[in-house]
mmCIF file of C-alpha atoms in Angstrom:
data_model
loop_
_atom_site.group_PDB
_atom_site.id
_atom_site.type_symbol
_atom_site.label_atom_id
_atom_site.label_comp_id
_atom_site.label_asym_id
_atom_site.label_seq_id
_atom_site.Cartn_x
_atom_site.Cartn_y
_atom_site.Cartn_z
ATOM 1 C CA UNK A 14 -0.112 0.088 0.005
ATOM 2 C CA UNK A 15 1.287 3.372 -1.161
ATOM 3 C CA UNK A 16 1.611 5.702 2.293
ATOM 4 C CA UNK A 17 0.881 9.424 1.386
ATOM 5 C CA UNK A 18 2.593 11.543 4.279
ATOM 6 C CA UNK A 19 1.076 15.270 3.999
ATOM 7 C CA UNK A 20 2.971 17.868 5.974
ATOM 8 C CA UNK A 21 2.449 20.370 8.011
ATOM 9 C CA UNK A 22 -0.395 18.738 9.927
ATOM 10 C CA UNK A 23 -1.776 22.059 10.910
ATOM 11 C CA UNK A 24 -0.802 25.517 8.740
ATOM 12 C CA UNK A 25 -1.662 28.677 10.689
ATOM 13 C CA UNK A 26 -1.717 31.949 8.138
ATOM 14 C CA UNK A 27 -3.667 35.084 7.542
ATOM 15 C CA UNK A 28 -5.882 35.787 4.555
ATOM 16 C CA UNK A 29 -3.809 37.398 1.604
ATOM 17 C CA UNK A 30 -0.818 35.174 2.443
ATOM 18 C CA UNK A 31 0.502 32.254 0.317
ATOM 19 C CA UNK A 32 0.125 28.566 1.549
ATOM 20 C CA UNK A 33 2.547 25.815 0.473
ATOM 21 C CA UNK A 34 0.921 22.173 1.538
ATOM 22 C CA UNK A 35 3.284 19.358 0.957
ATOM 23 C CA UNK A 36 2.353 15.592 0.330
ATOM 24 C CA UNK A 37 5.255 12.839 -0.092
ATOM 25 C CA UNK A 38 4.490 9.277 -1.210
ATOM 26 C CA UNK A 39 6.230 5.977 -0.035
ATOM 27 C CA UNK A 40 6.635 5.362 -3.610
ATOM 28 C CA UNK A 41 6.424 6.816 -6.872
ATOM 29 C CA UNK A 42 3.043 7.560 -8.027
ATOM 30 C CA UNK A 43 4.427 9.421 -11.291
ATOM 31 C CA UNK A 44 1.755 12.170 -11.670
ATOM 32 C CA UNK A 45 -1.438 10.350 -10.407
ATOM 33 C CA UNK A 46 -1.987 12.294 -7.636
ATOM 34 C CA UNK A 47 -5.115 14.472 -6.794
ATOM 35 C CA UNK A 48 -5.705 17.185 -3.973
ATOM 36 C CA UNK A 49 -9.137 17.796 -2.131
ATOM 37 C CA UNK A 50 -10.495 20.543 -0.152
ATOM 38 C CA UNK A 51 -13.175 19.487 2.641
ATOM 39 C CA UNK A 52 -14.828 22.309 4.594
ATOM 40 C CA UNK A 53 -16.503 21.373 8.058
ATOM 41 C CA UNK A 54 -19.729 19.102 7.605
ATOM 42 C CA UNK A 55 -19.432 19.553 3.716
ATOM 43 C CA UNK A 56 -18.294 17.066 1.231
ATOM 44 C CA UNK A 57 -14.670 16.798 -0.291
ATOM 45 C CA UNK A 58 -14.172 18.724 -3.466
ATOM 46 C CA UNK A 59 -11.800 17.806 -5.880
ATOM 47 C CA UNK A 60 -9.159 20.362 -6.435
ATOM 48 C CA UNK A 61 -6.358 19.314 -8.777
ATOM 49 C CA UNK A 62 -5.764 16.238 -10.390
ATOM 50 C CA UNK A 63 -2.944 14.506 -12.261
ATOM 51 C CA UNK A 64 -0.509 16.443 -9.832
ATOM 52 C CA UNK A 65 -1.164 20.020 -11.738
ATOM 53 C CA UNK A 66 -4.422 20.298 -13.395
ATOM 54 C CA UNK A 67 -7.202 22.278 -11.897
ATOM 55 C CA UNK A 68 -10.749 20.851 -11.686
ATOM 56 C CA UNK A 69 -13.566 22.559 -13.286
ATOM 57 C CA UNK A 70 -14.740 25.836 -11.381
ATOM 58 C CA UNK A 71 -11.441 25.988 -9.407
ATOM 59 C CA UNK A 72 -9.833 29.319 -8.551
ATOM 60 C CA UNK A 73 -6.399 30.102 -10.404
ATOM 61 C CA UNK A 74 -5.025 30.798 -7.333
ATOM 62 C CA UNK A 75 -5.015 27.051 -6.341
ATOM 63 C CA UNK A 76 -1.905 25.297 -7.704
ATOM 64 C CA UNK A 77 -0.334 22.138 -7.939
ATOM 65 C CA UNK A 78 3.129 20.698 -8.611
ATOM 66 C CA UNK A 79 5.301 17.641 -8.218
ATOM 67 C CA UNK A 80 6.071 14.220 -9.547
ATOM 68 C CA UNK A 81 7.390 10.717 -8.534
ATOM 69 C CA UNK A 82 7.214 11.366 -4.597
ATOM 70 C CA UNK A 83 7.064 14.957 -3.882
ATOM 71 C CA UNK A 84 4.115 17.409 -4.523
ATOM 72 C CA UNK A 85 2.981 20.565 -3.320
ATOM 73 C CA UNK A 86 -0.148 22.166 -3.351
ATOM 74 C CA UNK A 87 -0.127 26.270 -3.241
ATOM 75 C CA UNK A 88 -2.578 28.557 -2.605
ATOM 76 C CA UNK A 89 -1.325 31.599 -3.932
ATOM 77 C CA UNK A 90 -3.268 34.611 -1.784
ATOM 78 C CA UNK A 91 -5.426 33.227 1.045
ATOM 79 C CA UNK A 92 -9.350 33.903 0.650
ATOM 80 C CA UNK A 93 -11.296 33.643 4.134
ATOM 81 C CA UNK A 94 -13.395 30.603 2.208
ATOM 82 C CA UNK A 95 -9.710 28.773 1.848
ATOM 83 C CA UNK A 96 -9.486 27.739 5.637
ATOM 84 C CA UNK A 97 -10.336 23.858 5.426
ATOM 85 C CA UNK A 98 -8.766 20.575 5.603
ATOM 86 C CA UNK A 99 -6.771 19.548 2.254
ATOM 87 C CA UNK A 100 -6.099 16.311 1.483
ATOM 88 C CA UNK A 101 -3.935 14.491 -1.161
ATOM 89 C CA UNK A 102 -4.717 11.187 -2.734
ATOM 90 C CA UNK A 103 -3.071 8.914 -4.997
ATOM 91 C CA UNK A 104 -4.574 7.124 -8.052
ATOM 92 C CA UNK A 105 -1.203 5.150 -9.373
ATOM 93 C CA UNK A 106 -2.317 1.787 -7.475
ATOM 94 C CA UNK A 107 -4.603 -0.048 -5.450
ATOM 95 C CA UNK A 108 -5.951 0.617 -2.903
ATOM 96 C CA UNK A 109 -6.374 4.018 -3.273
ATOM 97 C CA UNK A 110 -4.985 5.624 -0.455
ATOM 98 C CA UNK A 111 -5.482 9.366 1.017
ATOM 99 C CA UNK A 112 -3.090 11.445 2.857
ATOM 100 C CA UNK A 113 -4.167 12.222 6.727
ATOM 101 C CA UNK A 114 -4.581 16.224 5.529
ATOM 102 C CA UNK A 115 -3.538 19.453 6.496
ATOM 103 C CA UNK A 116 -5.637 21.787 8.466
ATOM 104 C CA UNK A 117 -5.362 25.295 6.926
ATOM 105 C CA UNK A 118 -6.498 27.758 9.886
ATOM 106 C CA UNK A 119 -6.608 31.519 10.379
ATOM 107 C CA UNK A 120 -3.942 32.850 12.474
ATOM 108 C CA UNK B 143 -26.871 19.353 -12.455
ATOM 109 C CA UNK B 144 -24.689 16.169 -10.885
ATOM 110 C CA UNK B 145 -26.259 15.453 -7.654
ATOM 111 C CA UNK B 146 -26.065 12.339 -5.601
ATOM 112 C CA UNK B 147 -27.899 11.734 -2.021
ATOM 113 C CA UNK B 148 -26.902 9.234 0.290
ATOM 114 C CA UNK B 149 -29.452 7.465 2.637
ATOM 115 C CA UNK B 150 -29.552 4.707 4.902
ATOM 116 C CA UNK B 151 -27.180 5.556 7.942
ATOM 117 C CA UNK B 152 -28.457 5.039 11.174
ATOM 118 C CA UNK B 153 -27.171 3.787 14.787
ATOM 119 C CA UNK B 154 -26.644 0.129 14.929
ATOM 120 C CA UNK B 155 -25.015 -2.439 17.828
ATOM 121 C CA UNK B 156 -21.869 -4.190 16.902
ATOM 122 C CA UNK B 157 -22.121 -6.990 14.733
ATOM 123 C CA UNK B 158 -25.116 -5.498 13.298
ATOM 124 C CA UNK B 159 -26.026 -4.859 9.287
ATOM 125 C CA UNK B 160 -26.743 -1.778 7.560
ATOM 126 C CA UNK B 161 -27.333 -1.066 3.587
ATOM 127 C CA UNK B 162 -26.533 2.613 2.528
ATOM 128 C CA UNK B 163 -28.085 3.712 -0.592
ATOM 129 C CA UNK B 164 -26.837 6.832 -3.239
ATOM 130 C CA UNK B 165 -29.358 7.989 -5.616
ATOM 131 C CA UNK B 166 -27.731 9.754 -8.546
ATOM 132 C CA UNK B 167 -29.158 12.102 -10.865
ATOM 133 C CA UNK B 168 -28.102 14.866 -13.561
ATOM 134 C CA UNK B 169 -25.330 12.293 -15.190
ATOM 135 C CA UNK B 170 -25.294 9.184 -17.294
ATOM 136 C CA UNK B 171 -25.077 7.007 -14.256
ATOM 137 C CA UNK B 172 -24.036 3.541 -16.044
ATOM 138 C CA UNK B 173 -20.685 5.490 -17.409
ATOM 139 C CA UNK B 174 -19.108 6.071 -14.614
ATOM 140 C CA UNK B 175 -17.252 3.866 -11.541
ATOM 141 C CA UNK B 176 -18.908 4.760 -8.281
ATOM 142 C CA UNK B 177 -16.890 4.733 -4.778
ATOM 143 C CA UNK B 178 -17.570 5.247 -1.173
ATOM 144 C CA UNK B 179 -15.268 6.869 1.113
ATOM 145 C CA UNK B 180 -15.324 7.526 4.858
ATOM 146 C CA UNK B 181 -14.785 10.211 7.239
ATOM 147 C CA UNK B 182 -14.670 9.020 10.980
ATOM 148 C CA UNK B 183 -14.593 11.431 13.797
ATOM 149 C CA UNK B 184 -11.397 12.728 14.340
ATOM 150 C CA UNK B 185 -9.997 10.895 11.610
ATOM 151 C CA UNK B 186 -9.094 11.721 7.581
ATOM 152 C CA UNK B 187 -10.521 10.287 4.692
ATOM 153 C CA UNK B 188 -10.191 6.595 3.908
ATOM 154 C CA UNK B 189 -11.289 4.737 0.937
ATOM 155 C CA UNK B 190 -14.040 1.977 1.553
ATOM 156 C CA UNK B 191 -14.852 0.614 -1.781
ATOM 157 C CA UNK B 192 -15.412 0.910 -5.668
ATOM 158 C CA UNK B 193 -17.063 -0.589 -8.485
ATOM 159 C CA UNK B 194 -16.834 -0.504 -12.014
ATOM 160 C CA UNK B 195 -19.575 1.291 -14.237
ATOM 161 C CA UNK B 196 -20.926 -2.041 -15.278
ATOM 162 C CA UNK B 197 -20.742 -3.295 -12.103
ATOM 163 C CA UNK B 198 -18.566 -6.042 -13.183
ATOM 164 C CA UNK B 199 -15.366 -5.218 -10.936
ATOM 165 C CA UNK B 200 -15.279 -4.413 -7.335
ATOM 166 C CA UNK B 201 -12.541 -3.425 -4.914
ATOM 167 C CA UNK B 202 -12.391 -3.073 -1.180
ATOM 168 C CA UNK B 203 -10.000 -1.705 1.182
ATOM 169 C CA UNK B 204 -8.622 -4.365 3.785
ATOM 170 C CA UNK B 205 -10.714 -2.858 6.602
ATOM 171 C CA UNK B 206 -14.248 -3.811 4.990
ATOM 172 C CA UNK B 207 -13.248 -6.739 2.817
ATOM 173 C CA UNK B 208 -15.387 -9.639 3.690
ATOM 174 C CA UNK B 209 -17.717 -7.362 5.343
ATOM 175 C CA UNK B 210 -18.719 -5.027 3.152
ATOM 176 C CA UNK B 211 -20.216 -5.525 -0.378
ATOM 177 C CA UNK B 212 -20.778 -2.773 -3.111
ATOM 178 C CA UNK B 213 -23.180 -2.946 -5.776
ATOM 179 C CA UNK B 214 -25.288 -0.849 -8.036
ATOM 180 C CA UNK B 215 -28.313 -0.969 -10.275
ATOM 181 C CA UNK B 216 -28.030 1.282 -13.357
ATOM 182 C CA UNK B 217 -31.811 1.063 -14.067
ATOM 183 C CA UNK B 218 -32.462 3.095 -11.119
ATOM 184 C CA UNK B 219 -29.059 4.994 -10.767
ATOM 185 C CA UNK B 220 -28.506 3.911 -7.460
ATOM 186 C CA UNK B 221 -25.406 2.781 -5.598
ATOM 187 C CA UNK B 222 -25.626 0.495 -2.882
ATOM 188 C CA UNK B 223 -23.286 -0.352 0.033
ATOM 189 C CA UNK B 224 -24.210 -3.467 2.144
ATOM 190 C CA UNK B 225 -22.474 -3.567 5.642
ATOM 191 C CA UNK B 226 -22.122 -6.105 7.820
ATOM 192 C CA UNK B 227 -20.510 -7.425 11.045
ATOM 193 C CA UNK B 228 -20.257 -4.017 12.153
ATOM 194 C CA UNK B 229 -17.384 -2.559 14.423
ATOM 195 C CA UNK B 230 -17.244 0.655 16.380
ATOM 196 C CA UNK B 231 -14.534 1.613 14.072
ATOM 197 C CA UNK B 232 -16.986 1.525 11.069
ATOM 198 C CA UNK B 233 -18.699 4.704 12.881
ATOM 199 C CA UNK B 234 -18.106 7.472 9.951
ATOM 200 C CA UNK B 235 -19.828 9.573 7.596
ATOM 201 C CA UNK B 236 -20.071 7.691 4.471
ATOM 202 C CA UNK B 237 -19.896 9.674 1.068
ATOM 203 C CA UNK B 238 -20.315 7.932 -2.459
ATOM 204 C CA UNK B 239 -18.462 9.846 -4.849
ATOM 205 C CA UNK B 240 -18.291 9.665 -9.203
ATOM 206 C CA UNK B 241 -15.002 8.867 -10.456
ATOM 207 C CA UNK B 242 -14.049 10.638 -13.613
ATOM 208 C CA UNK B 243 -11.136 10.355 -16.333
ATOM 209 C CA UNK B 244 -9.872 13.568 -17.248
ATOM 210 C CA UNK B 245 -7.697 11.861 -20.059
ATOM 211 C CA UNK B 246 -4.961 10.062 -18.118
ATOM 212 C CA UNK B 247 -6.658 6.997 -17.951
ATOM 213 C CA UNK B 248 -6.752 7.211 -13.976
ATOM 214 C CA UNK B 249 -9.887 8.193 -12.233
ATOM 215 C CA UNK B 250 -10.517 10.878 -9.847
ATOM 216 C CA UNK B 251 -13.656 11.665 -7.474
ATOM 217 C CA UNK B 252 -15.027 14.607 -9.144
ATOM 218 C CA UNK B 253 -18.576 14.675 -7.414
ATOM 219 C CA UNK B 254 -19.587 13.578 -4.229
ATOM 220 C CA UNK B 255 -22.814 13.268 -2.086
ATOM 221 C CA UNK B 256 -23.372 15.299 1.404
ATOM 222 C CA UNK B 257 -22.780 12.256 3.260
ATOM 223 C CA UNK B 258 -24.882 9.684 5.500
ATOM 224 C CA UNK B 259 -24.052 8.944 9.204
ATOM 225 C CA UNK B 260 -23.382 5.634 10.538
ATOM 226 C CA UNK B 261 -22.663 5.016 13.965
ATOM 227 C CA UNK B 262 -22.088 2.023 15.675
ATOM 228 C CA UNK B 263 -22.737 1.435 19.157
ATOM 229 C CA UNK B 264 -24.232 -0.263 21.969
#
């Protein structure tokens, strides 16, 4: 099973700042990695697929990069609605696995 | 509009059974693989199970293999999850999600239901 390790577990920033979230895979997943955002009591939302492609309707301030084992989700300038939990997920191999999440909180 | 509505969540005793349903609308249900993912209290997202678009292939997380069964009825646009031998650690919100291929041959979960709460407790 491919293990995804996300860091940091919690990130405290202010609106307008830049956020950088990391996801590291225990073995190469190529570019088959996604990022999801989950607000409290809401369903997850797909942000990024294939490591760097924004899903439909996702604002341009969200960007994904990386390949192999190291991936980054960047939010260029935080809006109030961006404070949430973010998960990475790999689709390279079964079983599908998620990271444990990064909680982005308001400083 | 793509929509999925889960139902069937409830309070059940350890060892008990439950069936979750996910009613889909707004897209050609028979054209998409479907997944179940859960979120336990204080935990992160966990993949549970997946089924191919025609229902011929199924996949399970080790934690539920042998206890849960995924199925679908394409004539009713509905996905199911039969849950048996339930344990306290199965307590979670269960989401159904549509899996879409954006061109790479890999499927990502692009639309999700709002979830159904399953509580396993005596």
